[in-house]
Amino acid sequence: MNCNSLPSSRPTLHSPPKTTFKLTCQVSPKMSLNNNGNSSSSNLSIINNISNLLWGAALPPGLLISTVRTAWTSTWQLMMSQLAPSDPSGGYTRPPSKFRLSRQNPTAANTTLHLYVGLPCPWAHRTLIVRALKGLEEAVPVSVAAPGLDGSWEFKDMPERVKGRDRDIVNPSRDKVNGCRNLKEVYRLRKGGYNGRATVPMLWDVEEKEVVCNESYDIIEFFNSGLNGLARNPGLDLSPVELKEKIEEWNREIYPNVNNGVYRCGFAQSQEAYDAAVNDLFSTLDKIDDHLGGSRYLCGDRLTLADICLFTTLIRFDLVYNVLFKCTKKKLLEFTNLHSYMCDIYQVSIA
């Protein structure tokens, strides 16, 4: 579960019918998405507010719209060939991660680590959230890449006026460890080199110049329990033993149908594949919405890794997946419980 970058045209697929609702969205006590005018300043304010909600303290506000538009226009062919291969039915098949972190291998905790993430990757976002909740910012520094015009992940040193606007915001940066221009160059530094897909998130062994892991779920599990000796919040456990079975059950539903489901909708190459993906996505969202009617989080009153994995898809849903990935059957705002659940986790993640 990782990201290569983002995609401008696609096969013409027919979206399911949609009911029109009149909605007022108050996403938090401090920001509103209501637009009462057509001026450019009003539109800019809306974009800024949405971006602030979308990224929070984990990723930079103001960059989502430009990132999505630029990358979507320039990299669709790259995405379809590298990140979005299809099966014979036209369904999207996500390639497996190349570098996995073994639970039986403790060596990663005994080395100097560096995290590479990219904007606006939801898989990378989950690693940033767990890193922040556990208090691993000093123990595991981060370099942030942004999509280049060719669709690859590039490093950019932001102007001082942008970097200094909020010290808690993660902005695109230079490669702070290896000084590379892009993520492909970092991967090629490992012993034996590497010419495969350069994806984020990626955990890097600074001393050995080696890729430790580029599978997002392995990384968040490792951050949760493998670095407690370095964490500021070692007592926080997002995957307690008594809830592991429930977490795994939710992950088995959420990953294929929601996390990956939005990409199955967006990258579908046939009407049949698209219809199947839409059905799986919204039936699962309906199930989760019903469950949340009697539970604060997926596994009760305790925030877990399952919630964080779902959150990074939900926070992008109305702005990105509903609009650009043809997940148009229903907006998150139209669910009874999912939107308030998302806002609840948003407040926890930026606290």
Short mmCIF file of N, CA and C in Angstrom, two decimals, residues 14-176:
data_model
loop_
_atom_site.label_atom_id
_atom_site.label_comp_id
_atom_site.label_asym_id
_atom_site.label_seq_id
_atom_site.Cartn_x
_atom_site.Cartn_y
_atom_site.Cartn_z
N HIS A 14 -20.08 5.36 -16.85
CA HIS A 14 -21.32 5.97 -16.42
C HIS A 14 -21.49 5.82 -14.92
N SER A 15 -21.58 6.94 -14.23
CA SER A 15 -21.73 6.93 -12.79
C SER A 15 -23.15 6.55 -12.41
N PRO A 16 -23.33 5.93 -11.24
CA PRO A 16 -24.68 5.59 -10.79
C PRO A 16 -25.48 6.84 -10.50
N PRO A 17 -26.82 6.76 -10.57
CA PRO A 17 -27.64 7.94 -10.29
C PRO A 17 -27.42 8.45 -8.88
N LYS A 18 -27.56 9.74 -8.74
CA LYS A 18 -27.27 10.40 -7.46
C LYS A 18 -28.40 11.33 -7.07
N THR A 19 -28.78 11.28 -5.82
CA THR A 19 -29.78 12.19 -5.29
C THR A 19 -29.12 13.51 -4.92
N THR A 20 -29.75 14.60 -5.25
CA THR A 20 -29.20 15.92 -4.92
C THR A 20 -29.70 16.38 -3.56
N PHE A 21 -28.78 16.76 -2.71
CA PHE A 21 -29.12 17.25 -1.38
C PHE A 21 -28.67 18.70 -1.24
N LYS A 22 -29.39 19.45 -0.44
CA LYS A 22 -28.93 20.78 -0.07
C LYS A 22 -28.26 20.66 1.28
N LEU A 23 -26.95 20.89 1.31
CA LEU A 23 -26.18 20.65 2.51
C LEU A 23 -25.41 21.89 2.94
N THR A 24 -25.34 22.11 4.22
CA THR A 24 -24.46 23.12 4.79
C THR A 24 -23.39 22.39 5.56
N CYS A 25 -22.13 22.56 5.16
CA CYS A 25 -21.05 21.81 5.78
C CYS A 25 -20.25 22.69 6.71
N GLN A 26 -20.35 22.48 7.99
CA GLN A 26 -19.50 23.15 8.97
C GLN A 26 -18.48 22.11 9.42
N VAL A 27 -17.29 22.16 8.83
CA VAL A 27 -16.33 21.09 9.04
C VAL A 27 -15.63 21.17 10.38
N SER A 28 -15.56 22.32 10.98
CA SER A 28 -15.01 22.46 12.32
C SER A 28 -15.48 23.81 12.86
N PRO A 29 -15.37 24.03 14.15
CA PRO A 29 -15.82 25.31 14.69
C PRO A 29 -15.10 26.51 14.08
N LYS A 30 -13.94 26.29 13.46
CA LYS A 30 -13.16 27.42 12.98
C LYS A 30 -13.22 27.62 11.48
N MET A 31 -13.88 26.73 10.74
CA MET A 31 -13.90 26.92 9.29
C MET A 31 -15.21 26.44 8.70
N SER A 32 -15.65 27.11 7.65
CA SER A 32 -16.88 26.76 6.96
C SER A 32 -16.61 26.70 5.48
N LEU A 33 -17.31 25.77 4.80
CA LEU A 33 -17.15 25.65 3.36
C LEU A 33 -18.25 26.38 2.60
N ASN A 34 -19.10 27.12 3.31
CA ASN A 34 -20.17 27.83 2.64
C ASN A 34 -19.61 28.93 1.77
N ASN A 35 -20.16 29.10 0.57
CA ASN A 35 -19.71 30.14 -0.36
C ASN A 35 -20.88 31.05 -0.68
N ASN A 36 -20.77 32.28 -0.28
CA ASN A 36 -21.87 33.22 -0.49
C ASN A 36 -21.57 34.23 -1.57
N GLY A 37 -20.58 33.96 -2.41
CA GLY A 37 -20.24 34.89 -3.47
C GLY A 37 -19.41 34.21 -4.52
N ASN A 38 -19.15 34.91 -5.62
CA ASN A 38 -18.40 34.33 -6.72
C ASN A 38 -17.06 35.00 -6.93
N SER A 39 -16.63 35.83 -6.00
CA SER A 39 -15.37 36.53 -6.18
C SER A 39 -14.21 35.57 -6.08
N SER A 40 -13.07 35.96 -6.69
CA SER A 40 -11.89 35.11 -6.66
C SER A 40 -11.38 34.95 -5.24
N SER A 41 -11.49 36.01 -4.42
CA SER A 41 -11.02 35.91 -3.04
C SER A 41 -11.87 34.93 -2.25
N SER A 42 -13.17 34.90 -2.54
CA SER A 42 -14.05 33.95 -1.86
C SER A 42 -13.71 32.53 -2.26
N ASN A 43 -13.47 32.33 -3.56
CA ASN A 43 -13.10 30.99 -4.03
C ASN A 43 -11.79 30.55 -3.42
N LEU A 44 -10.83 31.48 -3.33
CA LEU A 44 -9.54 31.14 -2.75
C LEU A 44 -9.69 30.76 -1.29
N SER A 45 -10.58 31.47 -0.58
CA SER A 45 -10.82 31.16 0.83
C SER A 45 -11.37 29.76 0.99
N ILE A 46 -12.29 29.39 0.09
CA ILE A 46 -12.86 28.04 0.15
C ILE A 46 -11.77 27.00 -0.04
N ILE A 47 -10.92 27.22 -1.05
CA ILE A 47 -9.84 26.27 -1.33
C ILE A 47 -8.91 26.16 -0.13
N ASN A 48 -8.58 27.31 0.47
CA ASN A 48 -7.69 27.29 1.63
C ASN A 48 -8.31 26.54 2.80
N ASN A 49 -9.61 26.77 3.02
CA ASN A 49 -10.29 26.09 4.12
C ASN A 49 -10.34 24.59 3.90
N ILE A 50 -10.68 24.18 2.68
CA ILE A 50 -10.71 22.75 2.37
C ILE A 50 -9.33 22.15 2.55
N SER A 51 -8.32 22.85 2.07
CA SER A 51 -6.95 22.33 2.16
C SER A 51 -6.51 22.22 3.62
N ASN A 52 -6.88 23.22 4.44
CA ASN A 52 -6.55 23.15 5.85
C ASN A 52 -7.19 21.94 6.51
N LEU A 53 -8.44 21.68 6.18
CA LEU A 53 -9.11 20.51 6.72
C LEU A 53 -8.45 19.25 6.24
N LEU A 54 -8.11 19.20 4.96
CA LEU A 54 -7.61 17.98 4.36
C LEU A 54 -6.27 17.57 4.92
N TRP A 55 -5.38 18.55 5.08
CA TRP A 55 -4.03 18.19 5.51
C TRP A 55 -3.82 18.33 7.01
N GLY A 56 -4.43 19.34 7.64
CA GLY A 56 -4.24 19.53 9.06
C GLY A 56 -2.77 19.75 9.38
N ALA A 57 -2.33 19.28 10.53
CA ALA A 57 -0.94 19.45 10.95
C ALA A 57 -0.04 18.38 10.35
N ALA A 58 -0.63 17.42 9.63
CA ALA A 58 0.18 16.33 9.11
C ALA A 58 0.71 16.61 7.72
N LEU A 59 0.00 17.39 6.92
CA LEU A 59 0.43 17.70 5.56
C LEU A 59 0.05 19.15 5.25
N PRO A 60 0.68 19.77 4.23
CA PRO A 60 0.56 21.22 4.07
C PRO A 60 -0.75 21.70 3.48
N PRO A 61 -1.37 22.72 4.07
CA PRO A 61 -2.55 23.32 3.47
C PRO A 61 -2.16 24.11 2.23
N GLY A 62 -3.12 24.28 1.33
CA GLY A 62 -2.87 25.10 0.16
C GLY A 62 -2.22 24.39 -0.99
N LEU A 63 -1.77 23.14 -0.78
CA LEU A 63 -1.04 22.45 -1.84
C LEU A 63 -1.88 21.40 -2.55
N LEU A 64 -2.97 20.95 -1.93
CA LEU A 64 -3.72 19.85 -2.52
C LEU A 64 -4.27 20.20 -3.89
N ILE A 65 -4.93 21.35 -4.02
CA ILE A 65 -5.58 21.69 -5.28
C ILE A 65 -4.57 21.77 -6.41
N SER A 66 -3.48 22.51 -6.19
CA SER A 66 -2.47 22.66 -7.24
C SER A 66 -1.80 21.33 -7.54
N THR A 67 -1.55 20.54 -6.52
CA THR A 67 -0.91 19.24 -6.71
C THR A 67 -1.78 18.33 -7.54
N VAL A 68 -3.06 18.24 -7.17
CA VAL A 68 -3.97 17.36 -7.89
C VAL A 68 -4.13 17.79 -9.34
N ARG A 69 -4.34 19.10 -9.56
CA ARG A 69 -4.56 19.58 -10.92
C ARG A 69 -3.34 19.35 -11.81
N THR A 70 -2.17 19.70 -11.29
CA THR A 70 -0.95 19.56 -12.09
C THR A 70 -0.66 18.11 -12.38
N ALA A 71 -0.68 17.28 -11.32
CA ALA A 71 -0.34 15.88 -11.51
C ALA A 71 -1.38 15.16 -12.35
N TRP A 72 -2.66 15.50 -12.15
CA TRP A 72 -3.72 14.83 -12.89
C TRP A 72 -3.60 15.13 -14.38
N THR A 73 -3.22 16.34 -14.71
CA THR A 73 -3.10 16.73 -16.11
C THR A 73 -1.93 16.06 -16.80
N SER A 74 -0.84 15.83 -16.07
CA SER A 74 0.40 15.43 -16.72
C SER A 74 0.78 13.97 -16.60
N THR A 75 0.16 13.21 -15.69
CA THR A 75 0.71 11.89 -15.42
C THR A 75 -0.26 10.72 -15.55
N TRP A 76 -1.38 10.92 -16.23
CA TRP A 76 -2.34 9.81 -16.35
C TRP A 76 -1.73 8.58 -17.02
N GLN A 77 -1.02 8.77 -18.11
CA GLN A 77 -0.43 7.63 -18.81
C GLN A 77 0.58 6.91 -17.93
N LEU A 78 1.38 7.66 -17.18
CA LEU A 78 2.34 7.05 -16.28
C LEU A 78 1.63 6.24 -15.20
N MET A 79 0.56 6.80 -14.67
CA MET A 79 -0.19 6.10 -13.63
C MET A 79 -0.77 4.80 -14.16
N MET A 80 -1.34 4.84 -15.36
CA MET A 80 -1.99 3.65 -15.89
C MET A 80 -0.97 2.55 -16.18
N SER A 81 0.24 2.91 -16.53
CA SER A 81 1.24 1.91 -16.85
C SER A 81 2.00 1.41 -15.64
N GLN A 82 2.21 2.27 -14.64
CA GLN A 82 3.03 1.90 -13.50
C GLN A 82 2.24 1.64 -12.22
N LEU A 83 1.29 2.49 -11.94
CA LEU A 83 0.58 2.38 -10.67
C LEU A 83 -0.79 1.75 -10.82
N ALA A 84 -1.35 1.77 -12.02
CA ALA A 84 -2.73 1.32 -12.19
C ALA A 84 -2.87 0.26 -13.27
N PRO A 85 -2.12 -0.84 -13.21
CA PRO A 85 -2.31 -1.91 -14.19
C PRO A 85 -3.67 -2.55 -14.00
N SER A 86 -4.26 -3.04 -15.07
CA SER A 86 -5.59 -3.63 -15.00
C SER A 86 -5.53 -5.12 -15.27
N ASP A 87 -6.53 -5.84 -14.74
CA ASP A 87 -6.65 -7.26 -15.02
C ASP A 87 -7.48 -7.44 -16.29
N PRO A 88 -7.70 -8.68 -16.76
CA PRO A 88 -8.43 -8.88 -18.03
C PRO A 88 -9.82 -8.27 -18.06
N SER A 89 -10.47 -8.08 -16.89
CA SER A 89 -11.81 -7.52 -16.86
C SER A 89 -11.80 -6.00 -16.85
N GLY A 90 -10.60 -5.39 -16.82
CA GLY A 90 -10.49 -3.93 -16.75
C GLY A 90 -10.44 -3.40 -15.35
N GLY A 91 -10.34 -4.29 -14.36
CA GLY A 91 -10.26 -3.86 -12.97
C GLY A 91 -8.85 -3.48 -12.58
N TYR A 92 -8.74 -2.49 -11.70
CA TYR A 92 -7.44 -2.01 -11.24
C TYR A 92 -6.81 -3.01 -10.28
N THR A 93 -5.54 -3.31 -10.50
CA THR A 93 -4.80 -4.23 -9.64
C THR A 93 -3.59 -3.49 -9.07
N ARG A 94 -3.57 -3.31 -7.76
CA ARG A 94 -2.46 -2.57 -7.14
C ARG A 94 -1.24 -3.49 -7.01
N PRO A 95 -0.10 -3.07 -7.53
CA PRO A 95 1.12 -3.87 -7.39
C PRO A 95 1.53 -4.00 -5.93
N PRO A 96 2.07 -5.15 -5.52
CA PRO A 96 2.49 -5.31 -4.13
C PRO A 96 3.73 -4.49 -3.82
N SER A 97 3.90 -4.17 -2.55
CA SER A 97 5.09 -3.44 -2.12
C SER A 97 6.31 -4.36 -2.22
N LYS A 98 7.41 -3.79 -2.65
CA LYS A 98 8.63 -4.56 -2.88
C LYS A 98 9.38 -4.85 -1.58
N PHE A 99 9.43 -3.88 -0.67
CA PHE A 99 10.25 -4.00 0.53
C PHE A 99 9.34 -4.08 1.76
N ARG A 100 9.33 -5.26 2.39
CA ARG A 100 8.47 -5.47 3.54
C ARG A 100 9.30 -5.53 4.82
N LEU A 101 8.69 -5.16 5.93
CA LEU A 101 9.34 -5.16 7.23
C LEU A 101 8.87 -6.38 8.00
N SER A 102 9.77 -7.31 8.25
CA SER A 102 9.42 -8.53 8.95
C SER A 102 9.21 -8.25 10.43
N ARG A 103 8.15 -8.80 10.99
CA ARG A 103 7.89 -8.61 12.43
C ARG A 103 8.93 -9.34 13.27
N GLN A 104 9.59 -10.32 12.67
CA GLN A 104 10.60 -11.07 13.41
C GLN A 104 11.99 -10.43 13.31
N ASN A 105 12.09 -9.33 12.56
CA ASN A 105 13.39 -8.69 12.36
C ASN A 105 13.47 -7.41 13.20
N PRO A 106 14.20 -7.45 14.32
CA PRO A 106 14.25 -6.29 15.22
C PRO A 106 15.31 -5.26 14.83
N THR A 107 16.09 -5.52 13.79
CA THR A 107 17.24 -4.67 13.49
C THR A 107 16.84 -3.25 13.12
N ALA A 108 15.63 -3.06 12.56
CA ALA A 108 15.23 -1.71 12.14
C ALA A 108 15.16 -0.75 13.32
N ALA A 109 14.90 -1.27 14.52
CA ALA A 109 14.80 -0.42 15.70
C ALA A 109 16.17 -0.01 16.22
N ASN A 110 17.21 -0.62 15.70
CA ASN A 110 18.56 -0.37 16.21
C ASN A 110 19.43 0.41 15.22
N THR A 111 18.81 1.15 14.34
CA THR A 111 19.55 1.91 13.35
C THR A 111 18.98 3.32 13.26
N THR A 112 19.64 4.15 12.47
CA THR A 112 19.15 5.51 12.26
C THR A 112 18.18 5.51 11.09
N LEU A 113 16.96 5.92 11.36
CA LEU A 113 15.89 5.83 10.35
C LEU A 113 15.50 7.21 9.82
N HIS A 114 15.03 7.21 8.60
CA HIS A 114 14.51 8.43 7.97
C HIS A 114 13.28 8.03 7.16
N LEU A 115 12.25 8.85 7.25
CA LEU A 115 10.99 8.56 6.55
C LEU A 115 10.86 9.46 5.34
N TYR A 116 10.58 8.85 4.19
CA TYR A 116 10.26 9.60 2.97
C TYR A 116 8.76 9.49 2.71
N VAL A 117 8.12 10.64 2.53
CA VAL A 117 6.70 10.67 2.21
C VAL A 117 6.49 11.55 0.99
N GLY A 118 5.31 11.48 0.42
CA GLY A 118 4.99 12.30 -0.75
C GLY A 118 3.60 12.90 -0.63
N LEU A 119 3.43 14.05 -1.24
CA LEU A 119 2.13 14.70 -1.28
C LEU A 119 1.48 14.39 -2.62
N PRO A 120 0.22 14.04 -2.66
CA PRO A 120 -0.74 13.98 -1.55
C PRO A 120 -1.15 12.53 -1.24
N CYS A 121 -0.20 11.65 -1.02
CA CYS A 121 -0.43 10.21 -0.88
C CYS A 121 -1.11 9.84 0.44
N PRO A 122 -2.28 9.19 0.40
CA PRO A 122 -2.96 8.79 1.64
C PRO A 122 -2.20 7.72 2.40
N TRP A 123 -1.46 6.86 1.67
CA TRP A 123 -0.69 5.81 2.34
C TRP A 123 0.45 6.44 3.16
N ALA A 124 1.06 7.48 2.62
CA ALA A 124 2.11 8.19 3.36
C ALA A 124 1.51 8.98 4.52
N HIS A 125 0.32 9.53 4.32
CA HIS A 125 -0.35 10.32 5.34
C HIS A 125 -0.53 9.51 6.62
N ARG A 126 -0.89 8.22 6.48
CA ARG A 126 -1.11 7.40 7.67
C ARG A 126 0.18 7.25 8.49
N THR A 127 1.33 7.18 7.82
CA THR A 127 2.59 7.06 8.56
C THR A 127 2.91 8.36 9.30
N LEU A 128 2.58 9.49 8.70
CA LEU A 128 2.81 10.77 9.37
C LEU A 128 1.92 10.92 10.60
N ILE A 129 0.69 10.44 10.52
CA ILE A 129 -0.22 10.55 11.66
C ILE A 129 0.27 9.70 12.82
N VAL A 130 0.62 8.45 12.56
CA VAL A 130 1.08 7.58 13.64
C VAL A 130 2.40 8.10 14.21
N ARG A 131 3.28 8.57 13.34
CA ARG A 131 4.55 9.17 13.79
C ARG A 131 4.28 10.33 14.75
N ALA A 132 3.29 11.18 14.42
CA ALA A 132 2.97 12.32 15.27
C ALA A 132 2.31 11.90 16.57
N LEU A 133 1.36 10.96 16.51
CA LEU A 133 0.66 10.52 17.71
C LEU A 133 1.60 9.84 18.70
N LYS A 134 2.56 9.09 18.18
CA LYS A 134 3.52 8.40 19.05
C LYS A 134 4.64 9.32 19.53
N GLY A 135 4.77 10.49 18.90
CA GLY A 135 5.83 11.40 19.29
C GLY A 135 7.19 10.96 18.79
N LEU A 136 7.25 10.61 17.50
CA LEU A 136 8.49 10.11 16.90
C LEU A 136 9.13 11.11 15.95
N GLU A 137 8.71 12.36 16.02
CA GLU A 137 9.21 13.35 15.06
C GLU A 137 10.73 13.51 15.13
N GLU A 138 11.29 13.51 16.33
CA GLU A 138 12.73 13.65 16.47
C GLU A 138 13.46 12.35 16.17
N ALA A 139 12.87 11.25 16.53
CA ALA A 139 13.51 9.94 16.33
C ALA A 139 13.53 9.54 14.86
N VAL A 140 12.50 9.93 14.13
CA VAL A 140 12.40 9.57 12.71
C VAL A 140 12.14 10.84 11.90
N PRO A 141 13.18 11.54 11.48
CA PRO A 141 13.00 12.74 10.65
C PRO A 141 12.35 12.37 9.32
N VAL A 142 11.81 13.39 8.64
CA VAL A 142 11.08 13.14 7.41
C VAL A 142 11.53 14.07 6.29
N SER A 143 11.58 13.54 5.09
CA SER A 143 11.74 14.35 3.87
C SER A 143 10.47 14.20 3.06
N VAL A 144 9.97 15.33 2.56
CA VAL A 144 8.67 15.35 1.89
C VAL A 144 8.84 15.66 0.41
N ALA A 145 8.41 14.74 -0.43
CA ALA A 145 8.47 14.93 -1.88
C ALA A 145 7.12 15.41 -2.40
N ALA A 146 7.14 16.00 -3.57
CA ALA A 146 5.91 16.45 -4.24
C ALA A 146 5.92 15.93 -5.67
N PRO A 147 4.75 15.74 -6.29
CA PRO A 147 4.72 15.23 -7.66
C PRO A 147 5.36 16.20 -8.63
N GLY A 148 6.26 15.70 -9.47
CA GLY A 148 6.84 16.50 -10.54
C GLY A 148 5.97 16.44 -11.78
N LEU A 149 6.33 17.19 -12.79
CA LEU A 149 5.53 17.23 -14.02
C LEU A 149 5.51 15.89 -14.74
N ASP A 150 6.53 15.05 -14.51
CA ASP A 150 6.56 13.74 -15.16
C ASP A 150 5.91 12.67 -14.31
N GLY A 151 5.33 13.06 -13.16
CA GLY A 151 4.64 12.11 -12.31
C GLY A 151 5.51 11.47 -11.25
N SER A 152 6.81 11.73 -11.25
CA SER A 152 7.69 11.15 -10.25
C SER A 152 7.72 12.03 -9.00
N TRP A 153 8.19 11.46 -7.90
CA TRP A 153 8.29 12.22 -6.66
C TRP A 153 9.58 13.03 -6.65
N GLU A 154 9.46 14.35 -6.52
CA GLU A 154 10.61 15.25 -6.52
C GLU A 154 10.73 15.98 -5.20
N PHE A 155 11.96 16.35 -4.86
CA PHE A 155 12.21 17.14 -3.65
C PHE A 155 12.36 18.60 -4.02
N LYS A 156 11.74 19.47 -3.22
CA LYS A 156 11.75 20.90 -3.49
C LYS A 156 11.99 21.64 -2.19
N ASP A 157 12.93 22.56 -2.21
CA ASP A 157 13.18 23.37 -1.03
C ASP A 157 12.25 24.57 -1.08
N MET A 158 11.25 24.61 -0.19
CA MET A 158 10.25 25.66 -0.21
C MET A 158 10.86 27.00 0.19
N PRO A 159 10.34 28.11 -0.38
CA PRO A 159 10.80 29.45 0.02
C PRO A 159 10.63 29.67 1.52
N GLU A 160 11.48 30.51 2.10
CA GLU A 160 11.43 30.74 3.54
C GLU A 160 10.07 31.27 4.00
N ARG A 161 9.44 32.11 3.18
CA ARG A 161 8.16 32.70 3.59
C ARG A 161 7.08 31.61 3.68
N VAL A 162 7.24 30.53 2.90
CA VAL A 162 6.29 29.42 2.98
C VAL A 162 6.64 28.51 4.13
N LYS A 163 7.92 28.21 4.29
CA LYS A 163 8.35 27.30 5.35
C LYS A 163 8.03 27.86 6.72
N GLY A 164 8.10 29.18 6.87
CA GLY A 164 7.97 29.77 8.19
C GLY A 164 6.56 30.10 8.61
N ARG A 165 5.57 29.80 7.78
CA ARG A 165 4.22 30.26 8.12
C ARG A 165 3.60 29.47 9.27
N ASP A 166 4.03 28.22 9.45
CA ASP A 166 3.51 27.41 10.55
C ASP A 166 4.49 26.28 10.80
N ARG A 167 5.13 26.29 11.94
CA ARG A 167 6.17 25.30 12.18
C ARG A 167 5.63 23.90 12.30
N ASP A 168 4.32 23.74 12.53
CA ASP A 168 3.73 22.41 12.66
C ASP A 168 3.29 21.82 11.32
N ILE A 169 3.41 22.58 10.25
CA ILE A 169 2.98 22.10 8.94
C ILE A 169 4.13 21.40 8.24
N VAL A 170 3.85 20.26 7.64
CA VAL A 170 4.84 19.53 6.86
C VAL A 170 4.78 20.02 5.42
N ASN A 171 5.83 20.66 4.95
CA ASN A 171 5.90 21.19 3.59
C ASN A 171 6.81 20.34 2.73
N PRO A 172 6.66 20.41 1.41
CA PRO A 172 7.64 19.77 0.53
C PRO A 172 9.04 20.29 0.87
N SER A 173 10.02 19.41 0.84
CA SER A 173 11.35 19.76 1.31
C SER A 173 12.42 19.19 0.38
N ARG A 174 13.65 19.56 0.68
CA ARG A 174 14.77 18.90 0.03
C ARG A 174 14.93 17.52 0.64
N ASP A 175 15.75 16.68 0.02
CA ASP A 175 16.10 15.39 0.61
C ASP A 175 17.12 15.67 1.71
N LYS A 176 16.69 15.54 2.94
CA LYS A 176 17.50 15.97 4.09
C LYS A 176 18.61 15.00 4.45
#
